[in-house]
């Protein structure tokens, strides 16, 4: 079964600085999707960014970008110019065959002012 | 345009009881998935409904069942509640042909005493 590992239970960043959240996954598939979701205290899962495995170019959404290393099965999230509103739990997820999402355990991001 | 709506937001039950959680998908969406998120963990896939049928199921016992109605809304039923069923239950909706665009509700927090 596919697994997703987030090795950083908690990260801290100073406002306006850059932080990188790590994620590794295990799969034997060649085509799949990877996602980063943000879960603030409101509990709603909000899509931050997604990456299609067949696309070599790393996805970017404003201040959020990923470093996708397919051979290493690594999918890290970089947040630039961190803002107080970025504080949340961040989940890495892999879309398995049949459209089921497999989530990592999450990383709590704290932003210091 | 309303997003994914779930009801109730909070629920308290006792062991052995049965519970029904409800989800209305985002307008235009035809596929509903349910996830269980235990405290401090990532969400785990329960099952997915499309065309009023269960299409895929995660590793959950038969005590967990569901239903999808003709208007695409869905219910999650849990029988014979256990203390371990205490969790946040998230509903997510999408179009069958665009599963990478998944929208989540804010969840139902179930506490089993």
CSV table of N, CA and C in Angstrom, one decimal, chain B:
chain,number,residue,atom,x,y,z
B,1,UNK,N,-22.0,30.7,-4.3
B,1,UNK,CA,-21.9,29.3,-4.5
B,1,UNK,C,-21.5,28.6,-3.2
B,2,UNK,N,-22.4,27.8,-2.6
B,2,UNK,CA,-22.0,27.1,-1.4
B,2,UNK,C,-21.0,26.0,-1.7
B,3,UNK,N,-20.1,25.9,-0.8
B,3,UNK,CA,-19.1,24.8,-0.9
B,3,UNK,C,-19.7,23.5,-0.3
B,4,UNK,N,-18.9,22.7,0.2
B,4,UNK,CA,-19.3,21.4,0.8
B,4,UNK,C,-19.8,21.7,2.2
B,5,UNK,N,-21.1,21.3,2.5
B,5,UNK,CA,-21.6,21.6,3.8
B,5,UNK,C,-21.9,20.3,4.5
B,6,UNK,N,-21.6,20.2,5.8
B,6,UNK,CA,-21.7,19.1,6.6
B,6,UNK,C,-22.6,19.4,7.8
B,7,UNK,N,-23.4,18.4,8.3
B,7,UNK,CA,-24.2,18.6,9.5
B,7,UNK,C,-24.3,17.3,10.2
B,8,UNK,N,-24.3,17.3,11.6
B,8,UNK,CA,-24.1,18.6,12.4
B,8,UNK,C,-22.6,18.9,12.5
B,9,UNK,N,-22.3,20.0,13.1
B,9,UNK,CA,-20.9,20.3,13.3
B,9,UNK,C,-20.3,19.5,14.4
B,10,UNK,N,-21.0,19.3,15.5
B,10,UNK,CA,-20.6,18.6,16.6
B,10,UNK,C,-21.7,17.6,17.0
B,11,UNK,N,-21.2,16.5,17.6
B,11,UNK,CA,-22.2,15.4,18.0
B,11,UNK,C,-21.5,14.6,19.1
B,12,UNK,N,-22.4,14.3,20.2
B,12,UNK,CA,-21.9,13.5,21.3
B,12,UNK,C,-22.8,12.3,21.4
B,13,UNK,N,-22.2,11.1,21.4
B,13,UNK,CA,-22.9,9.9,21.5
B,13,UNK,C,-22.3,9.0,22.5
B,14,UNK,N,-23.0,7.9,22.9
B,14,UNK,CA,-22.5,7.0,23.9
B,14,UNK,C,-22.2,5.7,23.1
B,15,UNK,N,-21.3,4.9,23.7
B,15,UNK,CA,-20.9,3.6,23.1
B,15,UNK,C,-22.2,2.8,22.8
B,16,UNK,N,-22.1,2.1,21.7
B,16,UNK,CA,-23.2,1.2,21.3
B,16,UNK,C,-24.3,1.9,20.5
B,17,UNK,N,-24.3,3.2,20.5
B,17,UNK,CA,-25.3,3.9,19.7
B,17,UNK,C,-25.0,4.0,18.3
B,18,UNK,N,-25.9,4.5,17.5
B,18,UNK,CA,-25.7,4.6,16.1
B,18,UNK,C,-25.8,6.1,15.7
B,19,UNK,N,-25.1,6.5,14.7
B,19,UNK,CA,-25.0,7.9,14.3
B,19,UNK,C,-25.1,8.1,12.8
B,20,UNK,N,-25.7,9.2,12.4
B,20,UNK,CA,-25.8,9.5,10.9
B,20,UNK,C,-25.2,10.9,10.7
B,21,UNK,N,-24.3,11.0,9.8
B,21,UNK,CA,-23.7,12.3,9.5
B,21,UNK,C,-24.1,12.6,8.0
B,22,UNK,N,-24.3,13.9,7.7
B,22,UNK,CA,-24.8,14.3,6.4
B,22,UNK,C,-23.8,15.3,5.7
B,23,UNK,N,-23.9,15.2,4.4
B,23,UNK,CA,-23.0,16.0,3.6
B,23,UNK,C,-23.7,16.4,2.3
B,24,UNK,N,-23.6,17.7,2.0
B,24,UNK,CA,-24.1,18.2,0.7
B,24,UNK,C,-22.9,18.7,-0.1
B,25,UNK,N,-22.7,18.1,-1.3
B,25,UNK,CA,-21.5,18.4,-2.1
B,25,UNK,C,-21.6,19.9,-2.6
B,26,UNK,N,-20.5,20.3,-3.1
B,26,UNK,CA,-20.4,21.6,-3.8
B,26,UNK,C,-21.3,21.5,-5.0
B,27,UNK,N,-21.9,22.6,-5.4
B,27,UNK,CA,-22.8,22.7,-6.5
B,27,UNK,C,-22.1,22.2,-7.8
B,28,UNK,N,-22.7,21.2,-8.5
B,28,UNK,CA,-22.2,20.7,-9.7
B,28,UNK,C,-21.4,19.4,-9.5
B,29,UNK,N,-21.0,19.1,-8.3
B,29,UNK,CA,-20.2,17.9,-8.0
B,29,UNK,C,-21.1,16.7,-7.9
B,30,UNK,N,-20.6,15.5,-8.4
B,30,UNK,CA,-21.4,14.3,-8.4
B,30,UNK,C,-20.8,13.2,-7.5
B,31,UNK,N,-19.6,13.4,-7.0
B,31,UNK,CA,-18.9,12.3,-6.3
B,31,UNK,C,-18.6,12.8,-4.8
B,32,UNK,N,-18.9,11.9,-3.9
B,32,UNK,CA,-18.7,12.3,-2.5
B,32,UNK,C,-17.8,11.2,-1.8
B,33,UNK,N,-16.8,11.7,-1.1
B,33,UNK,CA,-15.9,10.8,-0.3
B,33,UNK,C,-15.9,11.2,1.1
B,34,UNK,N,-15.7,10.2,2.0
B,34,UNK,CA,-15.7,10.4,3.4
B,34,UNK,C,-14.4,10.0,4.0
B,35,UNK,N,-13.9,10.8,4.9
B,35,UNK,CA,-12.6,10.6,5.6
B,35,UNK,C,-12.8,10.7,7.1
B,36,UNK,N,-12.1,9.9,7.8
B,36,UNK,CA,-12.0,10.0,9.3
B,36,UNK,C,-10.7,10.5,9.7
B,37,UNK,N,-10.7,11.6,10.6
B,37,UNK,CA,-9.5,12.2,11.0
B,37,UNK,C,-9.4,12.1,12.6
B,38,UNK,N,-8.6,11.2,13.1
B,38,UNK,CA,-8.4,11.1,14.5
B,38,UNK,C,-7.5,12.2,15.0
B,39,UNK,N,-7.6,12.5,16.3
B,39,UNK,CA,-6.9,13.7,16.8
B,39,UNK,C,-5.4,13.5,16.6
B,40,UNK,N,-4.8,14.5,16.0
B,40,UNK,CA,-3.3,14.5,15.7
B,40,UNK,C,-2.9,13.7,14.6
B,41,UNK,N,-3.8,13.2,13.8
B,41,UNK,CA,-3.4,12.4,12.6
B,41,UNK,C,-4.0,12.9,11.3
B,42,UNK,N,-3.5,12.4,10.2
B,42,UNK,CA,-4.0,12.7,8.9
B,42,UNK,C,-5.3,12.0,8.7
B,43,UNK,N,-6.2,12.5,7.8
B,43,UNK,CA,-7.4,11.9,7.4
B,43,UNK,C,-7.2,10.5,6.8
B,44,UNK,N,-8.1,9.6,7.1
B,44,UNK,CA,-8.1,8.3,6.5
B,44,UNK,C,-9.4,8.1,5.7
B,45,UNK,N,-9.2,7.5,4.5
B,45,UNK,CA,-10.3,7.3,3.5
B,45,UNK,C,-11.2,6.2,4.1
B,46,UNK,N,-12.6,6.6,4.1
B,46,UNK,CA,-13.5,5.6,4.5
B,46,UNK,C,-14.2,4.9,3.2
B,47,UNK,N,-14.8,5.7,2.4
B,47,UNK,CA,-15.4,5.3,1.1
B,47,UNK,C,-15.8,6.4,0.3
B,48,UNK,N,-16.1,6.1,-1.0
B,48,UNK,CA,-16.5,7.1,-2.0
B,48,UNK,C,-17.8,6.6,-2.7
B,49,UNK,N,-18.6,7.6,-2.9
B,49,UNK,CA,-19.9,7.3,-3.6
B,49,UNK,C,-20.0,8.1,-4.9
B,50,UNK,N,-20.5,7.4,-5.9
B,50,UNK,CA,-20.8,8.0,-7.2
B,50,UNK,C,-22.0,7.3,-7.8
B,51,UNK,N,-22.9,8.0,-8.4
B,51,UNK,CA,-24.1,7.4,-9.0
B,51,UNK,C,-24.8,6.5,-8.0
B,52,UNK,N,-24.8,7.0,-6.7
B,52,UNK,CA,-25.6,6.3,-5.7
B,52,UNK,C,-25.0,4.9,-5.3
B,53,UNK,N,-23.8,4.7,-5.7
B,53,UNK,CA,-23.2,3.4,-5.3
B,53,UNK,C,-21.8,3.6,-4.7
B,54,UNK,N,-21.5,2.7,-3.8
B,54,UNK,CA,-20.1,2.8,-3.2
B,54,UNK,C,-19.1,2.3,-4.2
B,55,UNK,N,-18.2,3.1,-4.5
B,55,UNK,CA,-17.2,2.8,-5.6
B,55,UNK,C,-15.9,2.3,-5.1
B,56,UNK,N,-15.5,2.8,-3.9
B,56,UNK,CA,-14.2,2.4,-3.4
B,56,UNK,C,-14.4,2.5,-1.9
B,57,UNK,N,-13.7,1.6,-1.2
B,57,UNK,CA,-13.8,1.5,0.3
B,57,UNK,C,-12.4,1.4,0.9
B,58,UNK,N,-12.2,2.1,2.0
B,58,UNK,CA,-10.9,2.0,2.7
B,58,UNK,C,-11.0,0.9,3.7
B,59,UNK,N,-10.0,0.8,4.6
B,59,UNK,CA,-10.0,-0.3,5.6
B,59,UNK,C,-10.8,0.0,6.8
B,60,UNK,N,-12.1,0.0,6.7
B,60,UNK,CA,-13.0,0.3,7.8
B,60,UNK,C,-14.0,-0.9,7.8
B,61,UNK,N,-14.5,-1.2,9.1
B,61,UNK,CA,-15.4,-2.3,9.2
B,61,UNK,C,-16.8,-2.0,8.7
B,62,UNK,N,-17.6,-3.0,8.6
B,62,UNK,CA,-18.9,-2.9,8.0
B,62,UNK,C,-19.8,-2.0,8.9
B,63,UNK,N,-19.4,-1.7,10.1
B,63,UNK,CA,-20.2,-0.8,10.9
B,63,UNK,C,-20.3,0.6,10.3
B,64,UNK,N,-19.4,0.8,9.4
B,64,UNK,CA,-19.4,2.1,8.6
B,64,UNK,C,-20.1,1.8,7.3
B,65,UNK,N,-21.2,2.5,7.1
B,65,UNK,CA,-21.9,2.4,5.8
B,65,UNK,C,-22.4,3.8,5.4
B,66,UNK,N,-22.8,3.8,4.1
B,66,UNK,CA,-23.1,5.1,3.6
B,66,UNK,C,-24.2,5.1,2.6
B,67,UNK,N,-24.6,6.2,2.1
B,67,UNK,CA,-25.6,6.3,1.1
B,67,UNK,C,-25.4,7.6,0.3
B,68,UNK,N,-25.8,7.5,-1.0
B,68,UNK,CA,-25.8,8.8,-1.8
B,68,UNK,C,-27.2,8.9,-2.4
B,69,UNK,N,-27.7,10.1,-2.4
B,69,UNK,CA,-29.1,10.3,-2.9
B,69,UNK,C,-29.0,10.9,-4.3
B,70,UNK,N,-30.2,10.9,-5.0
B,70,UNK,CA,-30.2,11.3,-6.4
B,70,UNK,C,-29.7,12.8,-6.5
B,71,UNK,N,-29.8,13.6,-5.5
B,71,UNK,CA,-29.3,15.0,-5.6
B,71,UNK,C,-27.8,15.1,-5.2
B,72,UNK,N,-27.1,13.9,-5.1
B,72,UNK,CA,-25.7,13.8,-4.9
B,72,UNK,C,-25.3,13.9,-3.4
B,73,UNK,N,-26.2,14.4,-2.5
B,73,UNK,CA,-25.9,14.5,-1.1
B,73,UNK,C,-25.6,13.1,-0.6
B,74,UNK,N,-25.0,13.0,0.6
B,74,UNK,CA,-24.6,11.7,1.1
B,74,UNK,C,-24.7,11.6,2.6
B,75,UNK,N,-24.9,10.4,3.1
B,75,UNK,CA,-24.9,10.2,4.5
B,75,UNK,C,-23.8,9.1,4.9
B,76,UNK,N,-23.3,9.3,6.1
B,76,UNK,CA,-22.4,8.3,6.6
B,76,UNK,C,-23.0,7.8,7.9
B,77,UNK,N,-23.2,6.5,8.0
B,77,UNK,CA,-23.8,5.9,9.2
B,77,UNK,C,-22.7,5.0,9.9
B,78,UNK,N,-22.7,5.1,11.2
B,78,UNK,CA,-21.8,4.3,12.0
B,78,UNK,C,-22.7,3.6,13.1
B,79,UNK,N,-22.7,2.3,13.1
B,79,UNK,CA,-23.4,1.5,14.0
B,79,UNK,C,-22.5,1.1,15.2
B,80,UNK,N,-23.1,0.7,16.3
B,80,UNK,CA,-22.4,0.1,17.4
B,80,UNK,C,-21.2,0.9,17.8
B,81,UNK,N,-21.3,2.2,18.0
B,81,UNK,CA,-20.2,3.1,18.2
B,81,UNK,C,-19.2,2.6,19.3
B,82,UNK,N,-18.0,2.8,19.0
B,82,UNK,CA,-16.9,2.5,19.9
B,82,UNK,C,-16.2,3.8,20.3
B,83,UNK,N,-15.5,3.8,21.5
B,83,UNK,CA,-14.8,5.0,21.9
B,83,UNK,C,-13.8,5.4,20.8
B,84,UNK,N,-13.2,4.5,20.1
B,84,UNK,CA,-12.2,4.8,19.0
B,84,UNK,C,-12.8,5.4,17.8
B,85,UNK,N,-14.1,5.5,17.7
B,85,UNK,CA,-14.8,6.2,16.6
B,85,UNK,C,-14.8,7.7,16.8
B,86,UNK,N,-14.4,8.1,17.9
B,86,UNK,CA,-14.3,9.6,18.2
B,86,UNK,C,-13.3,10.2,17.2
B,87,UNK,N,-13.7,11.1,16.4
B,87,UNK,CA,-12.9,11.7,15.4
B,87,UNK,C,-13.6,12.8,14.7
B,88,UNK,N,-12.9,13.5,13.8
B,88,UNK,CA,-13.5,14.5,12.9
B,88,UNK,C,-13.8,13.7,11.6
B,89,UNK,N,-15.0,13.8,11.2
B,89,UNK,CA,-15.4,13.2,9.9
B,89,UNK,C,-15.5,14.2,8.8
B,90,UNK,N,-14.7,14.1,7.8
B,90,UNK,CA,-14.7,15.0,6.7
B,90,UNK,C,-15.3,14.5,5.5
B,91,UNK,N,-16.1,15.3,4.8
B,91,UNK,CA,-16.7,15.0,3.6
B,91,UNK,C,-16.0,15.8,2.5
B,92,UNK,N,-15.8,15.2,1.3
B,92,UNK,CA,-15.1,15.9,0.2
B,92,UNK,C,-15.9,15.6,-1.0
B,93,UNK,N,-16.1,16.6,-1.9
B,93,UNK,CA,-16.8,16.3,-3.1
B,93,UNK,C,-15.9,16.7,-4.4
B,94,UNK,N,-16.3,16.2,-5.5
B,94,UNK,CA,-15.6,16.4,-6.7
B,94,UNK,C,-16.5,16.0,-7.9
B,95,UNK,N,-16.0,16.2,-9.1
B,95,UNK,CA,-16.6,15.7,-10.3
B,95,UNK,C,-15.8,14.4,-10.6
B,96,UNK,N,-16.6,13.4,-11.0
B,96,UNK,CA,-16.0,12.0,-11.2
B,96,UNK,C,-14.8,12.1,-12.2
B,97,UNK,N,-14.9,13.0,-13.2
B,97,UNK,CA,-13.8,13.1,-14.1
B,97,UNK,C,-12.7,14.0,-13.8
B,98,UNK,N,-12.8,14.6,-12.6
B,98,UNK,CA,-11.8,15.6,-12.1
B,98,UNK,C,-11.5,15.4,-10.7
B,99,UNK,N,-11.1,14.3,-10.3
B,99,UNK,CA,-10.9,13.9,-8.9
B,99,UNK,C,-9.7,14.7,-8.3
B,100,UNK,N,-8.9,15.3,-9.1
B,100,UNK,CA,-7.8,16.1,-8.5
B,100,UNK,C,-8.3,17.4,-8.0
B,101,UNK,N,-9.5,17.8,-8.3
B,101,UNK,CA,-10.1,19.0,-7.7
B,101,UNK,C,-11.1,18.6,-6.7
B,102,UNK,N,-10.6,18.3,-5.5
B,102,UNK,CA,-11.4,17.9,-4.4
B,102,UNK,C,-11.6,19.0,-3.4
B,103,UNK,N,-12.9,19.2,-3.0
B,103,UNK,CA,-13.2,20.2,-2.1
B,103,UNK,C,-13.7,19.6,-0.8
B,104,UNK,N,-13.2,20.0,0.4
B,104,UNK,CA,-13.6,19.5,1.6
B,104,UNK,C,-14.6,20.4,2.4
B,105,UNK,N,-15.4,19.8,3.2
B,105,UNK,CA,-16.2,20.5,4.2
B,105,UNK,C,-15.5,20.7,5.4
B,106,UNK,N,-16.1,21.3,6.4
B,106,UNK,CA,-15.4,21.6,7.7
B,106,UNK,C,-15.6,20.5,8.7
B,107,UNK,N,-16.3,19.5,8.3
B,107,UNK,CA,-16.3,18.3,9.2
B,107,UNK,C,-17.4,18.2,10.3
B,108,UNK,N,-17.6,17.0,10.7
B,108,UNK,CA,-18.4,16.8,11.9
B,108,UNK,C,-17.5,16.2,13.0
B,109,UNK,N,-17.5,16.9,14.2
B,109,UNK,CA,-16.7,16.3,15.3
B,109,UNK,C,-17.6,15.4,16.1
B,110,UNK,N,-17.2,14.1,16.1
B,110,UNK,CA,-18.0,13.1,16.8
B,110,UNK,C,-17.2,12.7,18.0
B,111,UNK,N,-17.9,12.8,19.2
B,111,UNK,CA,-17.3,12.3,20.4
B,111,UNK,C,-18.2,11.2,20.9
B,112,UNK,N,-17.5,10.1,21.2
B,112,UNK,CA,-18.2,8.9,21.8
B,112,UNK,C,-17.8,8.7,23.2
B,113,UNK,N,-18.7,8.7,24.1
B,113,UNK,CA,-18.4,8.6,25.5
B,113,UNK,C,-18.8,7.3,26.1
